[in-house]
PDB file of C-alpha atoms and ligand atoms in Angstrom:
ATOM      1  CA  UNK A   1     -36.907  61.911 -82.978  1.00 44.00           C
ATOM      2  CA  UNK A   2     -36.061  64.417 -80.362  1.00 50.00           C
ATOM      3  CA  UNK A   3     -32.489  65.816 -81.039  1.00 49.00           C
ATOM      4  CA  UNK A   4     -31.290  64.833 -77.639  1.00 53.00           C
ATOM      5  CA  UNK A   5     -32.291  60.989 -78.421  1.00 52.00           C
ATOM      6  CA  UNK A   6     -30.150  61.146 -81.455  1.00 48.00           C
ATOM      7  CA  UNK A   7     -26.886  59.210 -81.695  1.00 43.00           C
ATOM      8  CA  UNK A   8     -24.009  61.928 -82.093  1.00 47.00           C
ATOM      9  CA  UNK A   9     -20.632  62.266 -80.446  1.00 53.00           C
ATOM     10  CA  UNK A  10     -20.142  61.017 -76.748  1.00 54.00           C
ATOM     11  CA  UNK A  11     -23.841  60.436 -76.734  1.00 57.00           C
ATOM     12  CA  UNK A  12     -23.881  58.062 -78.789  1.00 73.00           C
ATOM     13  CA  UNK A  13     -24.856  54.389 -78.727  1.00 81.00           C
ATOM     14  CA  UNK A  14     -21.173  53.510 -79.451  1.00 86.00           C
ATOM     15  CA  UNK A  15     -20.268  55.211 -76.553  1.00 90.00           C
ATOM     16  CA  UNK A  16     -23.152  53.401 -74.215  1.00 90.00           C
ATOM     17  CA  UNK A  17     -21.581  50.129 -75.587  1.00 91.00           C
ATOM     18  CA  UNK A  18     -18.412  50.789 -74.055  1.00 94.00           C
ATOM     19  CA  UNK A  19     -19.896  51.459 -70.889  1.00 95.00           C
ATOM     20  CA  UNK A  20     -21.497  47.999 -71.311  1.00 96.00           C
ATOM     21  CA  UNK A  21     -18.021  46.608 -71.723  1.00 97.00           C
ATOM     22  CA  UNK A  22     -17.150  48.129 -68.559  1.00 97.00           C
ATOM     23  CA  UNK A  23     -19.940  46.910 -66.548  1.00 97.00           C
ATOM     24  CA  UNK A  24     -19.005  43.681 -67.387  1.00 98.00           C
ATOM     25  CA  UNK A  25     -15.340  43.956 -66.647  1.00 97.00           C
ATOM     26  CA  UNK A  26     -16.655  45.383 -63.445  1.00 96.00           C
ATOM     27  CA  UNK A  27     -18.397  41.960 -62.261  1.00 96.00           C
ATOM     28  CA  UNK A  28     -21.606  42.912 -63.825  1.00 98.00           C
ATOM     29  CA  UNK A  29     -23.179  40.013 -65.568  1.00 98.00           C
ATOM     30  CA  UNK A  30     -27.235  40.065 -65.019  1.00 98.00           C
ATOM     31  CA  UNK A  31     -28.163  40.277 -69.118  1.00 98.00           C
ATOM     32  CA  UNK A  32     -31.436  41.702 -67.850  1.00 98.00           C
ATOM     33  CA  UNK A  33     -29.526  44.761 -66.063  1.00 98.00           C
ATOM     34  CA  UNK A  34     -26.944  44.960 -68.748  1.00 98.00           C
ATOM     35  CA  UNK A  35     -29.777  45.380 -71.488  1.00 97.00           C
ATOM     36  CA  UNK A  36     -31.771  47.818 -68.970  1.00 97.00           C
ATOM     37  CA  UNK A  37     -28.692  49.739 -68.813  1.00 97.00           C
ATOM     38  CA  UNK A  38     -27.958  49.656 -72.892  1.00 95.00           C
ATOM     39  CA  UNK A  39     -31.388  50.726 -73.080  1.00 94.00           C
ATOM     40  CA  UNK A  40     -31.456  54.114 -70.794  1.00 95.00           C
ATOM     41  CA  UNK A  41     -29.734  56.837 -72.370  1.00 93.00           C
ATOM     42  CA  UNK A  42     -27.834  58.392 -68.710  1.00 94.00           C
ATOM     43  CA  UNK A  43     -27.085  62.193 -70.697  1.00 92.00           C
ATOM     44  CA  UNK A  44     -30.685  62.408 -70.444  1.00 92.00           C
ATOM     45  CA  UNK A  45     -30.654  62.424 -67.309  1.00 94.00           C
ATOM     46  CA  UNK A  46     -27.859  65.241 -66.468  1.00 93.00           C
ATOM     47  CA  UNK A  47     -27.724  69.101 -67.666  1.00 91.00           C
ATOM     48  CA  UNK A  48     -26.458  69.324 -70.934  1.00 89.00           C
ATOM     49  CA  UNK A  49     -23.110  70.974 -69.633  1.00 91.00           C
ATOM     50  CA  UNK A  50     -22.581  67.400 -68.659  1.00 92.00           C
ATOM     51  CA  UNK A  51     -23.787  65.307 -71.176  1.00 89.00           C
ATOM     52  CA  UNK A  52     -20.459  64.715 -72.702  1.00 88.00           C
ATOM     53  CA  UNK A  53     -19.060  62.797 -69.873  1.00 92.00           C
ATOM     54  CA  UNK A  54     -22.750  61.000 -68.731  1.00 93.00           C
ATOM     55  CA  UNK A  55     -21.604  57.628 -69.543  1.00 92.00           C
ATOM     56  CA  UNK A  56     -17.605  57.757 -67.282  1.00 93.00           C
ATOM     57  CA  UNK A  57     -18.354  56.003 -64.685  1.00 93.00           C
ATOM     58  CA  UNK A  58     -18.383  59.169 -62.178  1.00 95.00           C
ATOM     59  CA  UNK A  59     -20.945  60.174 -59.773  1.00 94.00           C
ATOM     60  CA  UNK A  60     -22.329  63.951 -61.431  1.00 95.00           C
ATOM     61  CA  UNK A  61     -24.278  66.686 -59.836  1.00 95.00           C
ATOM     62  CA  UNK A  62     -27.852  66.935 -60.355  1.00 95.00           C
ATOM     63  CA  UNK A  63     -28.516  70.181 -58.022  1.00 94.00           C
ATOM     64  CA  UNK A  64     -29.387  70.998 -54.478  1.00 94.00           C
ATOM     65  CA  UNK A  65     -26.440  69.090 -53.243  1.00 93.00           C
ATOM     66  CA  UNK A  66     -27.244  65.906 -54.583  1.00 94.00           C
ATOM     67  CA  UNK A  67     -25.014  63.498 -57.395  1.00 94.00           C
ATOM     68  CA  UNK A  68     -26.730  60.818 -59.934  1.00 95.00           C
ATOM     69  CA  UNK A  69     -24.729  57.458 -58.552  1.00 93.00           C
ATOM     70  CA  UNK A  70     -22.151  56.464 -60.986  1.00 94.00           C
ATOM     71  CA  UNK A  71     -23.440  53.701 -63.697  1.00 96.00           C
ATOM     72  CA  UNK A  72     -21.411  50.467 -62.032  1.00 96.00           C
ATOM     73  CA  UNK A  73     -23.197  51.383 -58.249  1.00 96.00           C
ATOM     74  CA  UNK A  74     -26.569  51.576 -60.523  1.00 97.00           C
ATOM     75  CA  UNK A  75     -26.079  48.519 -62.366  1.00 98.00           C
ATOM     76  CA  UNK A  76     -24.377  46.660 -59.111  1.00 97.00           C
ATOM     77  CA  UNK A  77     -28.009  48.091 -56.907  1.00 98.00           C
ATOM     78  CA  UNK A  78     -30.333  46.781 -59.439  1.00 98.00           C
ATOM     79  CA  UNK A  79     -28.185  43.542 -59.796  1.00 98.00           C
ATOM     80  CA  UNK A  80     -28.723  42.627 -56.289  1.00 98.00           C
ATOM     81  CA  UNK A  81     -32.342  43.711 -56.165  1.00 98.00           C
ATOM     82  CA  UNK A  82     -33.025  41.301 -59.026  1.00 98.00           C
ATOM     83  CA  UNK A  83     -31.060  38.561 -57.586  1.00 96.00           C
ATOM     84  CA  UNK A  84     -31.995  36.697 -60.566  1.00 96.00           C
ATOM     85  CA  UNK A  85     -35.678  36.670 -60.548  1.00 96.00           C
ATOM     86  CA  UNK A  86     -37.926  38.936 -61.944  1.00 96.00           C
ATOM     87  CA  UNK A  87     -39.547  42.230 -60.104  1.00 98.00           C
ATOM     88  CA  UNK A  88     -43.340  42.651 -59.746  1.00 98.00           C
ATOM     89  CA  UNK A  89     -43.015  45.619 -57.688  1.00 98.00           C
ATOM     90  CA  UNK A  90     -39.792  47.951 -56.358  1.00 98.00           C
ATOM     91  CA  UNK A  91     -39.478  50.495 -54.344  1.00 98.00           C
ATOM     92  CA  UNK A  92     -36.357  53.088 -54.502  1.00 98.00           C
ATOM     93  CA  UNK A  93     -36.219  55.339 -51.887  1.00 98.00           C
ATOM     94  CA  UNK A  94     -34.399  58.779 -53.303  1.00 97.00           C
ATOM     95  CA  UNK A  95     -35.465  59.484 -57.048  1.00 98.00           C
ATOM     96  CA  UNK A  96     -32.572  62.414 -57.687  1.00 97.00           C
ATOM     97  CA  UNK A  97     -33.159  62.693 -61.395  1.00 97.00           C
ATOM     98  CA  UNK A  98     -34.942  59.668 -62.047  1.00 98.00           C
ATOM     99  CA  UNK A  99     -32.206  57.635 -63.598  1.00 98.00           C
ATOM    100  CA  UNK A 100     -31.781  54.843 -61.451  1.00 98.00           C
ATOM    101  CA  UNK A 101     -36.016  54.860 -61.920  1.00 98.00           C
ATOM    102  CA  UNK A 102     -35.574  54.362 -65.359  1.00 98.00           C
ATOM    103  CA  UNK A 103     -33.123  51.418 -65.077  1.00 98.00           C
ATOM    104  CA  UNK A 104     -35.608  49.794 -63.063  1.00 98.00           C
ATOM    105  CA  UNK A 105     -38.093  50.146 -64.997  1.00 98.00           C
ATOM    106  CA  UNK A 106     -36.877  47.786 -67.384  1.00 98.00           C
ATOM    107  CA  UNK A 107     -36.336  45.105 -64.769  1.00 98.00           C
ATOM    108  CA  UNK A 108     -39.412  45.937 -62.772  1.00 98.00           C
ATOM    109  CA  UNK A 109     -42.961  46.003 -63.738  1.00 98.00           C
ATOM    110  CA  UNK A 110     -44.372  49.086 -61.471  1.00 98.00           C
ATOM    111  CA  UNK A 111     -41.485  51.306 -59.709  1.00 98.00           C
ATOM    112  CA  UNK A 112     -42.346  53.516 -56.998  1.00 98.00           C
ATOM    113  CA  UNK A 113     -39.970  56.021 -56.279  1.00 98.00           C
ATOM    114  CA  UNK A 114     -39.799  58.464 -53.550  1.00 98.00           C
ATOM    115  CA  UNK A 115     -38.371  61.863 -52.936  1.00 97.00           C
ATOM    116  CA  UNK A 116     -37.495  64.198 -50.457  1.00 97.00           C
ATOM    117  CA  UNK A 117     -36.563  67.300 -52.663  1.00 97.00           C
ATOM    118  CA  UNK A 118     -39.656  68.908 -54.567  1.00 97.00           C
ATOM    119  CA  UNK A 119     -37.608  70.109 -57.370  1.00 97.00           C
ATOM    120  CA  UNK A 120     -35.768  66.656 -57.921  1.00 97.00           C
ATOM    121  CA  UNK A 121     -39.603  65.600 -58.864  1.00 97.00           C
ATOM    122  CA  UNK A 122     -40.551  67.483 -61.111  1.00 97.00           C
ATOM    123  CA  UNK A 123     -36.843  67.005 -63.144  1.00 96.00           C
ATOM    124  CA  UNK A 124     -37.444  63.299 -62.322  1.00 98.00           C
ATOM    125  CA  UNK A 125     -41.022  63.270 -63.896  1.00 98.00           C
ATOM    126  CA  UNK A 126     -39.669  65.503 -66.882  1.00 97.00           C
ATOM    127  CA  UNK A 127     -37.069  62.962 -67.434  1.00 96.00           C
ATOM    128  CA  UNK A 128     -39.070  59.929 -67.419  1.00 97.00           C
ATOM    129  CA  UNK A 129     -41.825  61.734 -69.364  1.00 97.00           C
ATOM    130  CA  UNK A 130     -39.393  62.447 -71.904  1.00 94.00           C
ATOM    131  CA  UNK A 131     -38.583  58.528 -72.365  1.00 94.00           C
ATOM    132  CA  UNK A 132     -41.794  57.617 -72.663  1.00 96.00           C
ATOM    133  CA  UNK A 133     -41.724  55.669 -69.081  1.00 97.00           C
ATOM    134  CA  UNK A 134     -44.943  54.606 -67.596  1.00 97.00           C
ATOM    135  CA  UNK A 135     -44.482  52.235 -65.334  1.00 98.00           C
ATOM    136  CA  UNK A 136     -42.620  54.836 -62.467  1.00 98.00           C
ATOM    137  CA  UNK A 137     -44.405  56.371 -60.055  1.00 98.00           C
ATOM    138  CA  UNK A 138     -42.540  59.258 -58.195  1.00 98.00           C
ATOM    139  CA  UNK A 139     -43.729  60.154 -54.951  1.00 98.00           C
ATOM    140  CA  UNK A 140     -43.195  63.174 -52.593  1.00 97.00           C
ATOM    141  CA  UNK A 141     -42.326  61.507 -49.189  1.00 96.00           C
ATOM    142  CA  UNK A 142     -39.652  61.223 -46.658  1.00 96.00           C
ATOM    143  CA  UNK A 143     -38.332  57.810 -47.939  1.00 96.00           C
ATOM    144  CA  UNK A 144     -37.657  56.793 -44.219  1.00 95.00           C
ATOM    145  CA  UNK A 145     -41.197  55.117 -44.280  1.00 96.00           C
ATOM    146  CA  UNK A 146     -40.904  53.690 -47.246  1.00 97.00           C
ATOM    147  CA  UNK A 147     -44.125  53.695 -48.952  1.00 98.00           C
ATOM    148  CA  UNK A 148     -46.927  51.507 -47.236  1.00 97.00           C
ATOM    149  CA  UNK A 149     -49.265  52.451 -49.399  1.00 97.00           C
ATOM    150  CA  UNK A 150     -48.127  50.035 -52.492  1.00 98.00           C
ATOM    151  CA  UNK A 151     -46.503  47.487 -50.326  1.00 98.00           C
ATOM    152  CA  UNK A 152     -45.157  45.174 -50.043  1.00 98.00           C
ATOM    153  CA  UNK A 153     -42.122  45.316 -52.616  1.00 98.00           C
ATOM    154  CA  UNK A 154     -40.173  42.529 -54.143  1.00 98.00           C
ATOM    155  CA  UNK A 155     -37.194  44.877 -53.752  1.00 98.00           C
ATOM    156  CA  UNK A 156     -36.512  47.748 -52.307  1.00 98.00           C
ATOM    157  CA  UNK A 157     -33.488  50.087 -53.251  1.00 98.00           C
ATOM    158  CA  UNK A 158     -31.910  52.883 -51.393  1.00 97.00           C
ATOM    159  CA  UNK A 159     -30.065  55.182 -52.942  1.00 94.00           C
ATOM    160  CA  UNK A 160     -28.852  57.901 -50.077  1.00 93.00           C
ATOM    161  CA  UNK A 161     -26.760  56.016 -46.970  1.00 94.00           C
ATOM    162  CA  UNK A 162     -28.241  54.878 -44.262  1.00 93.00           C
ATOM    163  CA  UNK A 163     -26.737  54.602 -40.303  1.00 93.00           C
ATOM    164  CA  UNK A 164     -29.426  51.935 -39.760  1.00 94.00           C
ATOM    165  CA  UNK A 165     -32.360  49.961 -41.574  1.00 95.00           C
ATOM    166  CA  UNK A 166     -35.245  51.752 -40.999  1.00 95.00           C
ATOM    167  CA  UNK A 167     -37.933  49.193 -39.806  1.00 96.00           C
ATOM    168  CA  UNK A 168     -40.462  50.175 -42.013  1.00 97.00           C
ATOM    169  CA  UNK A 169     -38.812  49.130 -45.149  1.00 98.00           C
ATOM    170  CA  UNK A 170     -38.404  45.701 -43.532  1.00 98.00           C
ATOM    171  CA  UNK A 171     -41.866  45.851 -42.416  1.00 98.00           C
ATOM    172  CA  UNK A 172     -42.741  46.408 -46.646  1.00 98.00           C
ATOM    173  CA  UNK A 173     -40.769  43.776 -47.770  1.00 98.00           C
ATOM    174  CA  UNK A 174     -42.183  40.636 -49.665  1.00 98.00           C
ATOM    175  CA  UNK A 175     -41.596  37.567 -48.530  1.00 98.00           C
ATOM    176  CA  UNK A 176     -38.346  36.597 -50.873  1.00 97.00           C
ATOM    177  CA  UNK A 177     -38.215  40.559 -51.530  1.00 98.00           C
ATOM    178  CA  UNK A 178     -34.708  42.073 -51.142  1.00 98.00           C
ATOM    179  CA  UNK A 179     -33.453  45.243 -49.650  1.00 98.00           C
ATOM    180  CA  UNK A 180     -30.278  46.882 -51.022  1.00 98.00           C
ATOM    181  CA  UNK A 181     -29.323  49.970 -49.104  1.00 97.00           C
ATOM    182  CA  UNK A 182     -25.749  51.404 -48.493  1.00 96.00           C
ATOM    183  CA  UNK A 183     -25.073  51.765 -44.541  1.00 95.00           C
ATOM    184  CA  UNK A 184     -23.052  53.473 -42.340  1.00 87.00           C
ATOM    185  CA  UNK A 185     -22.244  57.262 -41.677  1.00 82.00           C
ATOM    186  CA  UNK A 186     -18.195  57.199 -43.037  1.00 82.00           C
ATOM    187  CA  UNK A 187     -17.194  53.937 -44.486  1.00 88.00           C
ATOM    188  CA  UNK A 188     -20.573  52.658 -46.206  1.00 93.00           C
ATOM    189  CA  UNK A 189     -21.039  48.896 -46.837  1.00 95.00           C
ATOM    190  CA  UNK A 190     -23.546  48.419 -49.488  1.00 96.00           C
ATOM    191  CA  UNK A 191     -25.793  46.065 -47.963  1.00 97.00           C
ATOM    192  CA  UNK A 192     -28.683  43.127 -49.020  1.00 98.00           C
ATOM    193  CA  UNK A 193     -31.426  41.866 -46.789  1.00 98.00           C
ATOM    194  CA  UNK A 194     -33.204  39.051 -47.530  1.00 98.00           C
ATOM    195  CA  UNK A 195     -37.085  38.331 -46.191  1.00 98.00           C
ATOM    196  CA  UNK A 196     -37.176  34.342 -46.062  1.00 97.00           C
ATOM    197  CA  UNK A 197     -40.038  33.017 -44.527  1.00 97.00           C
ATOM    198  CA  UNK A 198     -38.488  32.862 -41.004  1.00 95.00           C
ATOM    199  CA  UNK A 199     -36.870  36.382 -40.897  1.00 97.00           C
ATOM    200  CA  UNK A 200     -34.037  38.124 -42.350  1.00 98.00           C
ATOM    201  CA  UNK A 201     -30.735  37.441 -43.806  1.00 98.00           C
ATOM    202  CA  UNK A 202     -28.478  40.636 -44.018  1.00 97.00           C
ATOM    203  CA  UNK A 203     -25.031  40.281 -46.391  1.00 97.00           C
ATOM    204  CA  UNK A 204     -22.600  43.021 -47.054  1.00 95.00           C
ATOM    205  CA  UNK A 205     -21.278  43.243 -50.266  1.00 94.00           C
ATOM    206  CA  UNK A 206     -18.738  46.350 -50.593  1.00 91.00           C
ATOM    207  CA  UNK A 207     -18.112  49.844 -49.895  1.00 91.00           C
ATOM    208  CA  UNK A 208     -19.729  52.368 -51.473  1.00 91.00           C
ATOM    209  CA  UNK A 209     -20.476  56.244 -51.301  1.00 89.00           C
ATOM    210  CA  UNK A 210     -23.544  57.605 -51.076  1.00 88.00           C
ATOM    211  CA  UNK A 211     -25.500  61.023 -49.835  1.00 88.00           C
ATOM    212  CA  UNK A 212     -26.925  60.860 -46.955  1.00 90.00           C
ATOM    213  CA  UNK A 213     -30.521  59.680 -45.740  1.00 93.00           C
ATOM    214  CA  UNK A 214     -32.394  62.339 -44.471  1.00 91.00           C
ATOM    215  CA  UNK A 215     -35.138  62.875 -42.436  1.00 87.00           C
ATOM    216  CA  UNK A 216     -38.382  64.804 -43.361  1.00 84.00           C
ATOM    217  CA  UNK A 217     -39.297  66.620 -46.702  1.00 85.00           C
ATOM    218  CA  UNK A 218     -38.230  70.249 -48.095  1.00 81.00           C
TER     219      UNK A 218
HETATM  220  N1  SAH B   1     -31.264  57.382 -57.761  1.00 67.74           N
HETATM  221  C1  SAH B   1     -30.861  58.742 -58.013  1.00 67.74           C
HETATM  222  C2  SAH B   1     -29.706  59.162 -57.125  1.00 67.74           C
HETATM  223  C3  SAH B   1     -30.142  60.203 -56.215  1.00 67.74           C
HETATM  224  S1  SAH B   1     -29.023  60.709 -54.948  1.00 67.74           S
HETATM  225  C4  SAH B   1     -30.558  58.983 -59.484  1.00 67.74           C
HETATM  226  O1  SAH B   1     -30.522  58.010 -60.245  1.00 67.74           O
HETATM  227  O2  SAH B   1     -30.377  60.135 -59.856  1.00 67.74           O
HETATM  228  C5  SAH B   1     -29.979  60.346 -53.536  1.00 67.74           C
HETATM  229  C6  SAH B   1     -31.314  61.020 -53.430  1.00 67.74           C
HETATM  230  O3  SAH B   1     -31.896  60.586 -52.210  1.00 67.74           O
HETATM  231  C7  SAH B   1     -31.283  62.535 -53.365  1.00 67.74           C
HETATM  232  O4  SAH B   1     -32.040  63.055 -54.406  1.00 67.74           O
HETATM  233  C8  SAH B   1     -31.864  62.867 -52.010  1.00 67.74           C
HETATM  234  O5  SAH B   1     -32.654  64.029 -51.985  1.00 67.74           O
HETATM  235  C9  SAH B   1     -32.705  61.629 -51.735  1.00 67.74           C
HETATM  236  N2  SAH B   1     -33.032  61.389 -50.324  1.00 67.74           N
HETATM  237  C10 SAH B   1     -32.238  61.503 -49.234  1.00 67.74           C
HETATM  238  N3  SAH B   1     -32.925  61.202 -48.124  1.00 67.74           N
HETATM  239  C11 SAH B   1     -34.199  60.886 -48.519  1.00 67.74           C
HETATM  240  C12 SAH B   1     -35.399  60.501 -47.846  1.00 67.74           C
HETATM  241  N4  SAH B   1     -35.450  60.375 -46.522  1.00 67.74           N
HETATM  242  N5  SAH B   1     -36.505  60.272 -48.580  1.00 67.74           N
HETATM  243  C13 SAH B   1     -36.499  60.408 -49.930  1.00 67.74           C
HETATM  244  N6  SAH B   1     -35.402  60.760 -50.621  1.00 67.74           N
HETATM  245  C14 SAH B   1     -34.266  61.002 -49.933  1.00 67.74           C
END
């Protein structure tokens, strides 16, 4: 087993379980999310440098400017994405390191993801490589659009803050198929659309902090 798999110090399973505690004293109580987030090892996912702190619930830097969301805001997305049923197909719009990817792996059965930074890919696809994960596909795309080409999605998640919800997304949305995305330029409301069979049904559920959406690739 690789060395950075193995159970020692503050990477260690013990340490993941008190996470888990955590989560559920947050309000977390999806056993399918709580499991999916048991099962993928966060210091993975974050330099070494940082490893020893990978499972506090803090937001940490992954490089050009972007953070890996903190666990609870992972496990809180994916909650409301799953809404209780299971996932055929999800879509996350901004793969960062690939961790939130992984997570929905578990819950999902194919996970596109989509990124706007080129070198976030290829430490994305490293990561997820490295755990063995099949099942995510990581595209290089401006998010915006979402990603016709697999649609539609029984969830979509967002993980950069948007000022409004792009249409497209909407547009790729399953009937039934939720959209979690966090909104708004200062104060951010994390926020769930619903697709019902006569429209939408938009519910906001907290604040949050996210990066930014942005526009076009680079
Ligand atoms: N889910 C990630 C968190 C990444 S932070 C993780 O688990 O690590 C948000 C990411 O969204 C950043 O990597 C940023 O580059 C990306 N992003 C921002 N705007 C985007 C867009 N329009 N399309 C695709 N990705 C975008």
């Amino acid at each position: 087993m690789n060395q950075r798999f193995s159970g020692i110090g503050m990477t260690s399973q013990r340490t993941r379980a008190r996470m888990l505690e955590r989560l559920r004293a947050q309000g977390i109580s999806d056993e399918v999310v709580l499991t999916a987030m048991n099962d993928v090892p966060r210091h993975i996912f974050v330099d070494e440098a940082l490893s020893s702190r990978a499972y506090e619930d803090i937001s940490l830097p992954i490089g050009f400017g972007q953070t890996i969301s903190q666990p609870y805001i992972v496990a809180r997305m994916v909650e409301l994405a799953r809404g209780g049923r299971g996932i055929v197909k999800a879509l996350e719009i901004g793969t960062g390191c690939g961790y939130q990817a992984a997570v929905l792996s578990r819950v999902a059965k194919e996970v596109y993801s989509v990124e706007r930074i080129a070198p976030l890919i290829a430490k994305a696809r490293k990561n997820l490589r490295e755990m063995r994960i099949h099942n995510v596909k990581v595209k290089y795309a401006d998010g915006t659009l979402g990603l016709a080409e697999f649609a539609p999605y029984d969830a979509i998640v967002m993980a950069a803050a948007a000022t409004h919800i792009p249409p497209e997304l909407l547009a790729q949305l399953a009937i039934g198929g939720r959209l979690v995305l966090p909104m708004g330029p200062d104060t951010q409301k994390l926020t769930v659309v619903e697709r019902t069979s006569h429209g939408f049904q938009q519910t906001e559920v907290g604040e949050v902090k996210f990066v930014p959406l942005l526009g076009g690739v680079m």
